[in-house]
Coordinates of C-alpha atoms in Angstrom, one line a residue:
M14 CA -0.2 0.0 -0.1
W15 CA 1.4 3.4 -0.8
P16 CA 1.9 5.6 2.0
I17 CA 0.0 9.2 1.9
S18 CA 2.2 12.1 2.4
R19 CA 1.8 15.9 2.3
L20 CA 3.2 17.4 -0.7
C21 CA 5.7 19.5 1.5
F22 CA 7.7 16.5 2.5
Q23 CA 8.4 15.3 -1.1
V24 CA 9.3 18.5 -2.7
K25 CA 10.8 22.2 -1.9
I26 CA 8.2 24.7 -2.8
N27 CA 9.3 28.0 -4.1
P28 CA 13.1 27.6 -3.5
V29 CA 14.9 31.0 -3.0
K30 CA 17.1 32.6 -5.4
S31 CA 19.8 33.2 -2.8
E32 CA 21.1 30.1 -4.0
I33 CA 22.6 31.5 -7.3
R34 CA 24.0 34.7 -5.7
G35 CA 27.4 33.6 -6.6
I36 CA 26.7 33.4 -10.3
P37 CA 27.9 36.6 -12.1
Q38 CA 25.3 39.0 -12.9
D39 CA 25.8 39.2 -16.9
T40 CA 24.8 35.3 -17.2
S41 CA 22.4 34.7 -19.8
V42 CA 19.4 33.2 -18.3
S43 CA 15.8 31.9 -19.9
F44 CA 12.9 34.2 -19.2
V45 CA 9.1 32.6 -18.9
P46 CA 6.2 34.7 -19.1
M47 CA 2.8 33.0 -18.7
E48 CA 2.0 33.0 -22.3
A49 CA 5.2 30.8 -23.0
V50 CA 3.7 28.3 -20.2
G51 CA 1.8 25.5 -21.7
E52 CA -1.2 23.9 -20.7
Y53 CA -0.5 20.3 -19.7
G54 CA 3.1 20.7 -20.3
G55 CA 5.8 22.8 -22.5
L56 CA 7.5 26.0 -22.2
R57 CA 8.6 28.3 -24.7
L58 CA 12.3 29.4 -24.0
E59 CA 12.7 32.0 -26.9
Q60 CA 13.4 34.9 -24.4
T61 CA 16.8 35.4 -22.5
H62 CA 18.0 38.0 -20.5
A63 CA 20.9 38.9 -18.3
L64 CA 20.6 38.0 -14.6
E65 CA 21.0 41.2 -13.5
N66 CA 17.9 42.2 -15.3
V67 CA 15.4 39.6 -14.0
A68 CA 16.7 38.5 -10.7
N69 CA 14.4 41.1 -8.9
G70 CA 10.7 41.1 -9.2
Y71 CA 10.3 37.6 -11.1
T72 CA 10.1 34.0 -9.9
Y73 CA 13.1 31.9 -10.0
F74 CA 13.6 28.2 -10.9
R75 CA 16.0 25.7 -12.4
D76 CA 16.4 22.6 -14.9
G77 CA 14.1 19.9 -13.1
D78 CA 11.7 22.0 -11.2
V79 CA 8.1 21.9 -12.0
V80 CA 6.4 25.0 -12.4
V81 CA 2.5 25.6 -11.7
A82 CA 0.4 28.5 -12.7
K83 CA -1.2 30.1 -9.4
I84 CA -3.7 32.2 -11.0
T85 CA -7.3 32.1 -12.6
P86 CA -7.8 31.0 -15.4
C87 CA -4.5 29.7 -16.1
F88 CA -4.4 27.6 -13.2
E89 CA -7.8 25.6 -13.8
N90 CA -6.6 25.4 -17.6
G91 CA -3.8 23.1 -16.5
K92 CA -0.9 25.6 -17.3
G93 CA 2.4 24.1 -15.7
S94 CA 5.6 22.4 -17.1
I95 CA 8.9 20.8 -16.3
A96 CA 11.6 23.4 -16.6
D97 CA 13.9 21.8 -18.9
G98 CA 16.4 23.2 -21.5
L99 CA 16.8 26.8 -19.6
E100 CA 19.7 28.9 -20.5
N101 CA 22.7 28.1 -18.4
G102 CA 20.2 25.8 -16.4
I103 CA 18.3 28.8 -14.9
G104 CA 14.9 30.4 -15.3
F105 CA 13.1 33.6 -14.2
G106 CA 9.4 33.9 -14.9
T107 CA 6.1 35.4 -14.2
T108 CA 5.2 35.8 -10.5
E109 CA 2.1 33.9 -11.1
L110 CA 4.1 30.9 -10.9
H111 CA 4.8 28.2 -7.8
V112 CA 8.0 26.5 -8.0
L113 CA 8.2 22.8 -6.9
R114 CA 11.2 20.9 -6.7
P115 CA 11.5 17.4 -6.5
S116 CA 13.4 15.8 -3.6
S117 CA 15.4 12.4 -4.1
F118 CA 12.0 10.3 -3.2
M119 CA 10.1 12.1 -6.1
D120 CA 10.5 11.7 -9.8
R121 CA 10.0 14.8 -11.7
N122 CA 8.0 13.4 -14.4
Y123 CA 5.6 11.8 -11.9
L124 CA 5.3 15.2 -10.1
F125 CA 4.4 17.1 -13.3
Y126 CA 1.5 14.5 -13.9
L127 CA 0.4 14.9 -10.4
T128 CA 0.1 18.7 -10.7
I129 CA -1.9 18.3 -13.8
S130 CA -4.2 15.8 -12.4
H131 CA -7.8 16.5 -12.2
A132 CA -7.9 16.1 -8.3
F133 CA -4.9 18.4 -7.8
R134 CA -6.6 21.3 -10.0
K135 CA -9.9 20.5 -8.8
I136 CA -9.2 20.7 -5.1
G137 CA -6.6 23.5 -5.5
A138 CA -9.2 25.8 -7.4
S139 CA -11.6 25.3 -4.1
Y140 CA -8.7 27.0 -2.3
M141 CA -8.4 29.9 -4.3
Y142 CA -8.5 33.5 -2.6
G143 CA -9.0 37.1 -4.2
A144 CA -11.7 38.8 -6.1
G145 CA -12.9 37.9 -9.5
G146 CA -10.0 37.3 -12.3
Q147 CA -7.8 37.7 -9.7
K148 CA -7.9 34.6 -7.4
R149 CA -4.7 32.5 -6.8
V150 CA -3.7 29.1 -5.4
P151 CA -1.6 29.8 -2.2
D152 CA 1.3 27.7 -1.5
T153 CA -0.2 26.5 1.6
F154 CA -2.5 24.3 -0.4
I155 CA 0.7 22.6 -2.3
R156 CA 2.4 22.1 0.8
D157 CA -0.8 20.4 2.7
F158 CA -1.8 18.5 -0.4
R159 CA -2.2 14.8 0.6
H160 CA -1.4 12.2 -1.9
P161 CA -0.5 8.7 -1.9
I162 CA 3.1 8.4 -2.9
P163 CA 4.4 5.2 -4.8
T164 CA 8.3 4.2 -4.8
T165 CA 10.6 6.2 -6.7
K166 CA 10.7 3.1 -9.1
E167 CA 6.9 2.8 -9.6
Q168 CA 6.8 6.6 -10.1
R169 CA 9.0 6.4 -12.9
S170 CA 7.1 3.6 -14.5
I171 CA 3.7 5.4 -14.3
A172 CA 5.4 8.4 -15.6
A173 CA 6.7 6.4 -18.5
F174 CA 3.3 5.0 -19.1
L175 CA 1.9 8.3 -19.1
D176 CA 4.4 9.6 -21.6
R177 CA 3.6 6.9 -23.9
E178 CA 0.0 7.1 -24.0
T179 CA -0.5 10.8 -23.7
A180 CA 1.9 11.1 -27.0
R181 CA -0.3 8.5 -28.6
I182 CA -3.6 10.6 -27.7
D183 CA -1.8 14.0 -28.5
A184 CA -1.3 12.3 -32.1
L185 CA -4.8 11.5 -32.8
I186 CA -6.0 14.9 -31.4
E187 CA -3.6 16.4 -33.8
K188 CA -5.1 14.5 -36.8
K189 CA -8.6 15.2 -35.4
Q190 CA -7.7 18.7 -35.6
R191 CA -6.7 18.8 -39.0
Q192 CA -9.9 17.0 -39.9
I193 CA -11.7 20.0 -38.1
E194 CA -10.0 22.7 -39.9
L195 CA -10.6 21.2 -43.1
L196 CA -14.3 20.8 -42.1
Q197 CA -14.2 24.6 -40.9
E198 CA -12.6 25.6 -44.2
K199 CA -15.6 23.8 -46.2
R200 CA -18.0 25.3 -43.7
S201 CA -16.6 28.8 -44.4
A202 CA -16.5 28.4 -48.3
L203 CA -20.0 27.2 -48.1
I204 CA -21.3 30.3 -45.9
S205 CA -19.5 32.4 -48.3
H206 CA -20.8 31.2 -51.5
A207 CA -24.6 30.9 -50.2
V208 CA -24.5 35.0 -49.0
T209 CA -22.8 36.0 -52.0
K210 CA -24.2 33.6 -55.0
G211 CA -27.3 32.3 -53.2
L212 CA -28.8 28.8 -53.6
A213 CA -30.1 28.6 -57.2
P214 CA -27.1 27.2 -59.3
K215 CA -28.7 28.5 -62.7
A216 CA -29.6 31.8 -61.7
P217 CA -28.8 34.8 -64.0
M218 CA -25.5 36.7 -62.6
K219 CA -24.3 40.3 -62.8
D220 CA -21.1 41.9 -62.1
S221 CA -21.6 43.4 -58.6
G222 CA -18.5 45.8 -59.3
I223 CA -17.0 44.9 -56.0
E224 CA -13.6 42.9 -56.6
W225 CA -13.9 40.6 -53.6
L226 CA -17.6 40.0 -54.4
G227 CA -17.1 39.4 -58.2
E228 CA -20.6 38.0 -59.7
I229 CA -24.0 38.1 -57.7
P230 CA -27.5 37.0 -58.8
A231 CA -28.8 39.5 -61.2
H232 CA -32.0 40.1 -58.9
W233 CA -29.5 40.9 -55.8
E234 CA -28.7 44.4 -54.3
V235 CA -25.5 45.8 -53.5
A236 CA -25.4 48.4 -50.8
P237 CA -22.9 49.4 -47.6
L238 CA -24.1 48.1 -44.4
R239 CA -24.3 51.8 -42.8
W240 CA -28.1 51.8 -44.5
H241 CA -29.3 48.8 -42.9
I242 CA -27.6 48.7 -39.4
K243 CA -26.7 50.5 -36.4
I244 CA -23.6 50.1 -34.2
A245 CA -22.8 50.8 -30.7
S246 CA -19.9 49.9 -28.2
G247 CA -20.2 47.7 -25.4
D248 CA -19.7 48.9 -21.6
F249 CA -16.6 48.5 -19.5
L250 CA -17.0 45.5 -17.3
P251 CA -14.6 45.3 -14.0
N252 CA -12.6 42.0 -13.5
T253 CA -14.2 42.0 -10.0
S254 CA -17.8 41.5 -11.9
L255 CA -16.5 38.6 -13.7
E256 CA -16.3 34.8 -12.9
V257 CA -14.9 32.2 -15.3
V258 CA -17.4 29.5 -14.4
Q259 CA -21.1 30.1 -14.4
S260 CA -22.9 29.8 -11.1
D261 CA -26.6 30.8 -10.0
G262 CA -25.1 34.2 -8.7
Y263 CA -22.7 34.8 -12.2
S264 CA -25.1 33.4 -14.9
V265 CA -24.9 35.9 -17.6
P266 CA -22.4 35.5 -20.4
A267 CA -20.0 38.4 -20.4
L268 CA -18.8 39.0 -24.3
G269 CA -15.4 40.7 -25.1
G270 CA -12.8 41.3 -28.0
N271 CA -12.1 37.5 -28.4
G272 CA -15.6 36.1 -27.6
L273 CA -16.9 34.6 -24.3
M274 CA -14.9 36.0 -21.4
G275 CA -16.9 34.3 -18.6
Y276 CA -20.2 35.3 -16.6
T277 CA -21.3 38.1 -14.7
D278 CA -24.3 39.1 -12.5
K279 CA -25.9 41.7 -14.7
A280 CA -26.8 42.1 -18.1
N281 CA -26.7 45.3 -20.8
V282 CA -28.1 43.7 -23.8
H283 CA -31.9 42.3 -23.3
G284 CA -32.7 41.8 -26.9
S285 CA -31.4 40.0 -29.8
C286 CA -28.3 41.3 -31.7
I287 CA -25.0 40.6 -33.4
V288 CA -21.8 41.1 -31.2
V289 CA -18.6 41.5 -33.1
G290 CA -15.0 41.4 -31.3
R291 CA -13.4 44.8 -31.6
V292 CA -10.3 44.4 -29.9
G293 CA -7.5 41.6 -29.7
A294 CA -6.1 38.9 -31.8
Q295 CA -9.5 37.4 -32.6
C296 CA -11.3 40.6 -33.3
G297 CA -14.0 40.0 -36.0
N298 CA -15.4 37.1 -34.4
I299 CA -19.1 36.9 -34.7
H300 CA -21.7 36.1 -32.0
R301 CA -25.6 36.2 -32.1
V302 CA -27.1 37.0 -29.0
N303 CA -30.5 35.9 -28.0
S304 CA -30.6 36.0 -24.2
P305 CA -29.7 38.7 -21.8
S306 CA -25.6 39.0 -21.8
W307 CA -23.1 41.7 -21.2
V308 CA -21.1 43.1 -24.2
T309 CA -18.0 45.0 -23.1
D310 CA -16.4 48.0 -24.5
N311 CA -14.1 45.4 -26.2
A312 CA -16.9 44.6 -28.5
L313 CA -19.5 46.1 -30.9
I314 CA -23.2 45.4 -30.8
V315 CA -25.0 45.7 -34.1
R316 CA -28.7 46.0 -34.6
I317 CA -30.7 46.0 -37.7
I318 CA -32.6 49.1 -39.1
K319 CA -34.2 47.4 -42.3
S320 CA -33.9 44.9 -45.1
F321 CA -32.0 42.0 -42.9
N322 CA -32.7 39.5 -40.7
E323 CA -30.0 38.5 -38.2
P324 CA -29.3 35.0 -39.2
F325 CA -28.8 36.3 -42.8
L326 CA -26.6 39.4 -41.5
G327 CA -24.7 37.0 -39.1
A328 CA -23.6 34.8 -41.9
V329 CA -22.7 37.9 -44.3
L330 CA -20.3 39.1 -41.7
D331 CA -19.0 36.0 -40.9
A332 CA -18.2 35.7 -44.5
S333 CA -16.6 39.0 -44.5
N334 CA -13.8 38.1 -42.5
L335 CA -13.8 41.3 -40.5
N336 CA -10.5 40.1 -38.9
R337 CA -8.8 41.2 -42.2
L338 CA -9.8 44.9 -41.5
A339 CA -8.0 45.1 -38.3
N340 CA -5.3 47.7 -38.0
Q341 CA -2.3 45.7 -38.3
N342 CA -0.9 47.3 -34.8
A343 CA 0.5 45.6 -31.7
Q344 CA -3.5 45.3 -30.6
P345 CA -5.7 44.5 -33.6
L346 CA -8.6 47.2 -33.5
I347 CA -12.0 46.9 -35.8
T348 CA -14.0 50.4 -35.4
G349 CA -18.0 50.5 -36.0
L350 CA -17.1 52.7 -39.1
M351 CA -15.1 49.6 -41.0
V352 CA -18.3 47.4 -40.5
K353 CA -20.5 50.1 -41.5
S354 CA -18.4 50.7 -44.8
L355 CA -18.8 47.1 -45.8
I356 CA -20.2 46.8 -49.3
V357 CA -22.4 43.8 -49.1
S358 CA -24.9 41.7 -51.5
R359 CA -28.7 41.0 -50.3
P360 CA -31.4 39.3 -52.2
P361 CA -34.5 41.1 -52.0
E362 CA -36.5 40.3 -48.9
G363 CA -39.0 38.3 -50.2
A364 CA -37.0 36.4 -52.3
M365 CA -37.0 32.6 -52.2
G366 CA -33.1 32.6 -51.7
Y367 CA -33.4 35.2 -48.7
R368 CA -35.7 32.7 -46.9
K369 CA -33.8 29.7 -47.7
I370 CA -30.4 30.9 -46.5
H371 CA -31.4 31.2 -43.0

C-alpha cells in the first residue's frame, strides 16, 4: 500500500534565489512569461536576459523544477510544465508561478503529472482566494496537499506509461484537429457562397462591381451596411464582476473582443443582436445573442434597422472575414465605421433565396 504524505515532505516549494548568488550578474538566463507556459506541459524558451535584469521581481526556477500557474484561469486550465533546457540551467518568469523542486524521493515526471491531475487542479481551485479574475492558489495548498506516494521506481514506471499514452492520444488529437480545420474551411466556403451567390445554381448573374464579391445573382442588390444597421460599443466590465465558471450568482454571459470571457451578474443587452469582437487577436469574431448578456467595451453591438434578418446578416459578417480589416498594430482593432463601410450583396427581402439561407 502506498503511504499518504503531504507534498511539502516530497518537494521544496518556491526555492529561494539566494542559492545562485555566486553566479555572475551578466550570465544569460531564460525568461518565461505566462503566455510561454503551456497547458498540460511545455515551455517556450525564446526569451533570454542577463541575470541582473530579471533577478528582482520575477520567479526563480532551474532545470528539473516543476512550475505551476497559480492565477485563475491559468491554474484551472492546467498551465504548468517541467523546466528543462533553460539557458545555463536557470530560469526566471512571471510571478504567477509556484515552483516545485522534487526531492530524491519524487520523480520529476511523476510530480508533473500529479500537478496536472484532475484532483490536484479541482481541489486547488477550491482553495483560491482573491476577487474576480485575480484569484490565486496559495502555496499552503501545495504544501498541505495529501496524496498516496508510490516508490520512486513505480513513479518512473507510471510517468513512462503516461508519456507513451499521452503522446499517442496527442497524435490522434492532432489528426482530428486537422480534420476539423478542413471541415471549418468547407463550412466557411459554404457560407460565403450562399450569402454572395445564393442557392439557385442556374440563376442569371451580374457583375457586382466589387472586386471581392465578383458576380452576384442578377436580382440581388449591393449596398453599404450603413444603410441597414446601427452599431454601438459595449460597456466596461471590471474584473471584480467577472467569474470564469458559471454559477447561480454569475449566470449572464460576458462577451469581449475574443468572444465569451466568462459570466457576470447583470446584463446590458436584453434583446437579440449581433456582437462583433472589436479588440484582440480574434477581433472580428461574430456571435449572435438571443438572451440577456453583457457586452464589454471591447466588442461592438450590431442591430438591424431594415432589410436584413439576423441569421443572414450574421452569415454575411462571418463570410466577410472582418479580422482582415483590423489595424495591423500591436493591438488589432476594428471600428464601427469599418463595419458600416462594408459593401455587401443582399437578395430582395421576399426572394426565395433570402428565406432559404437562414
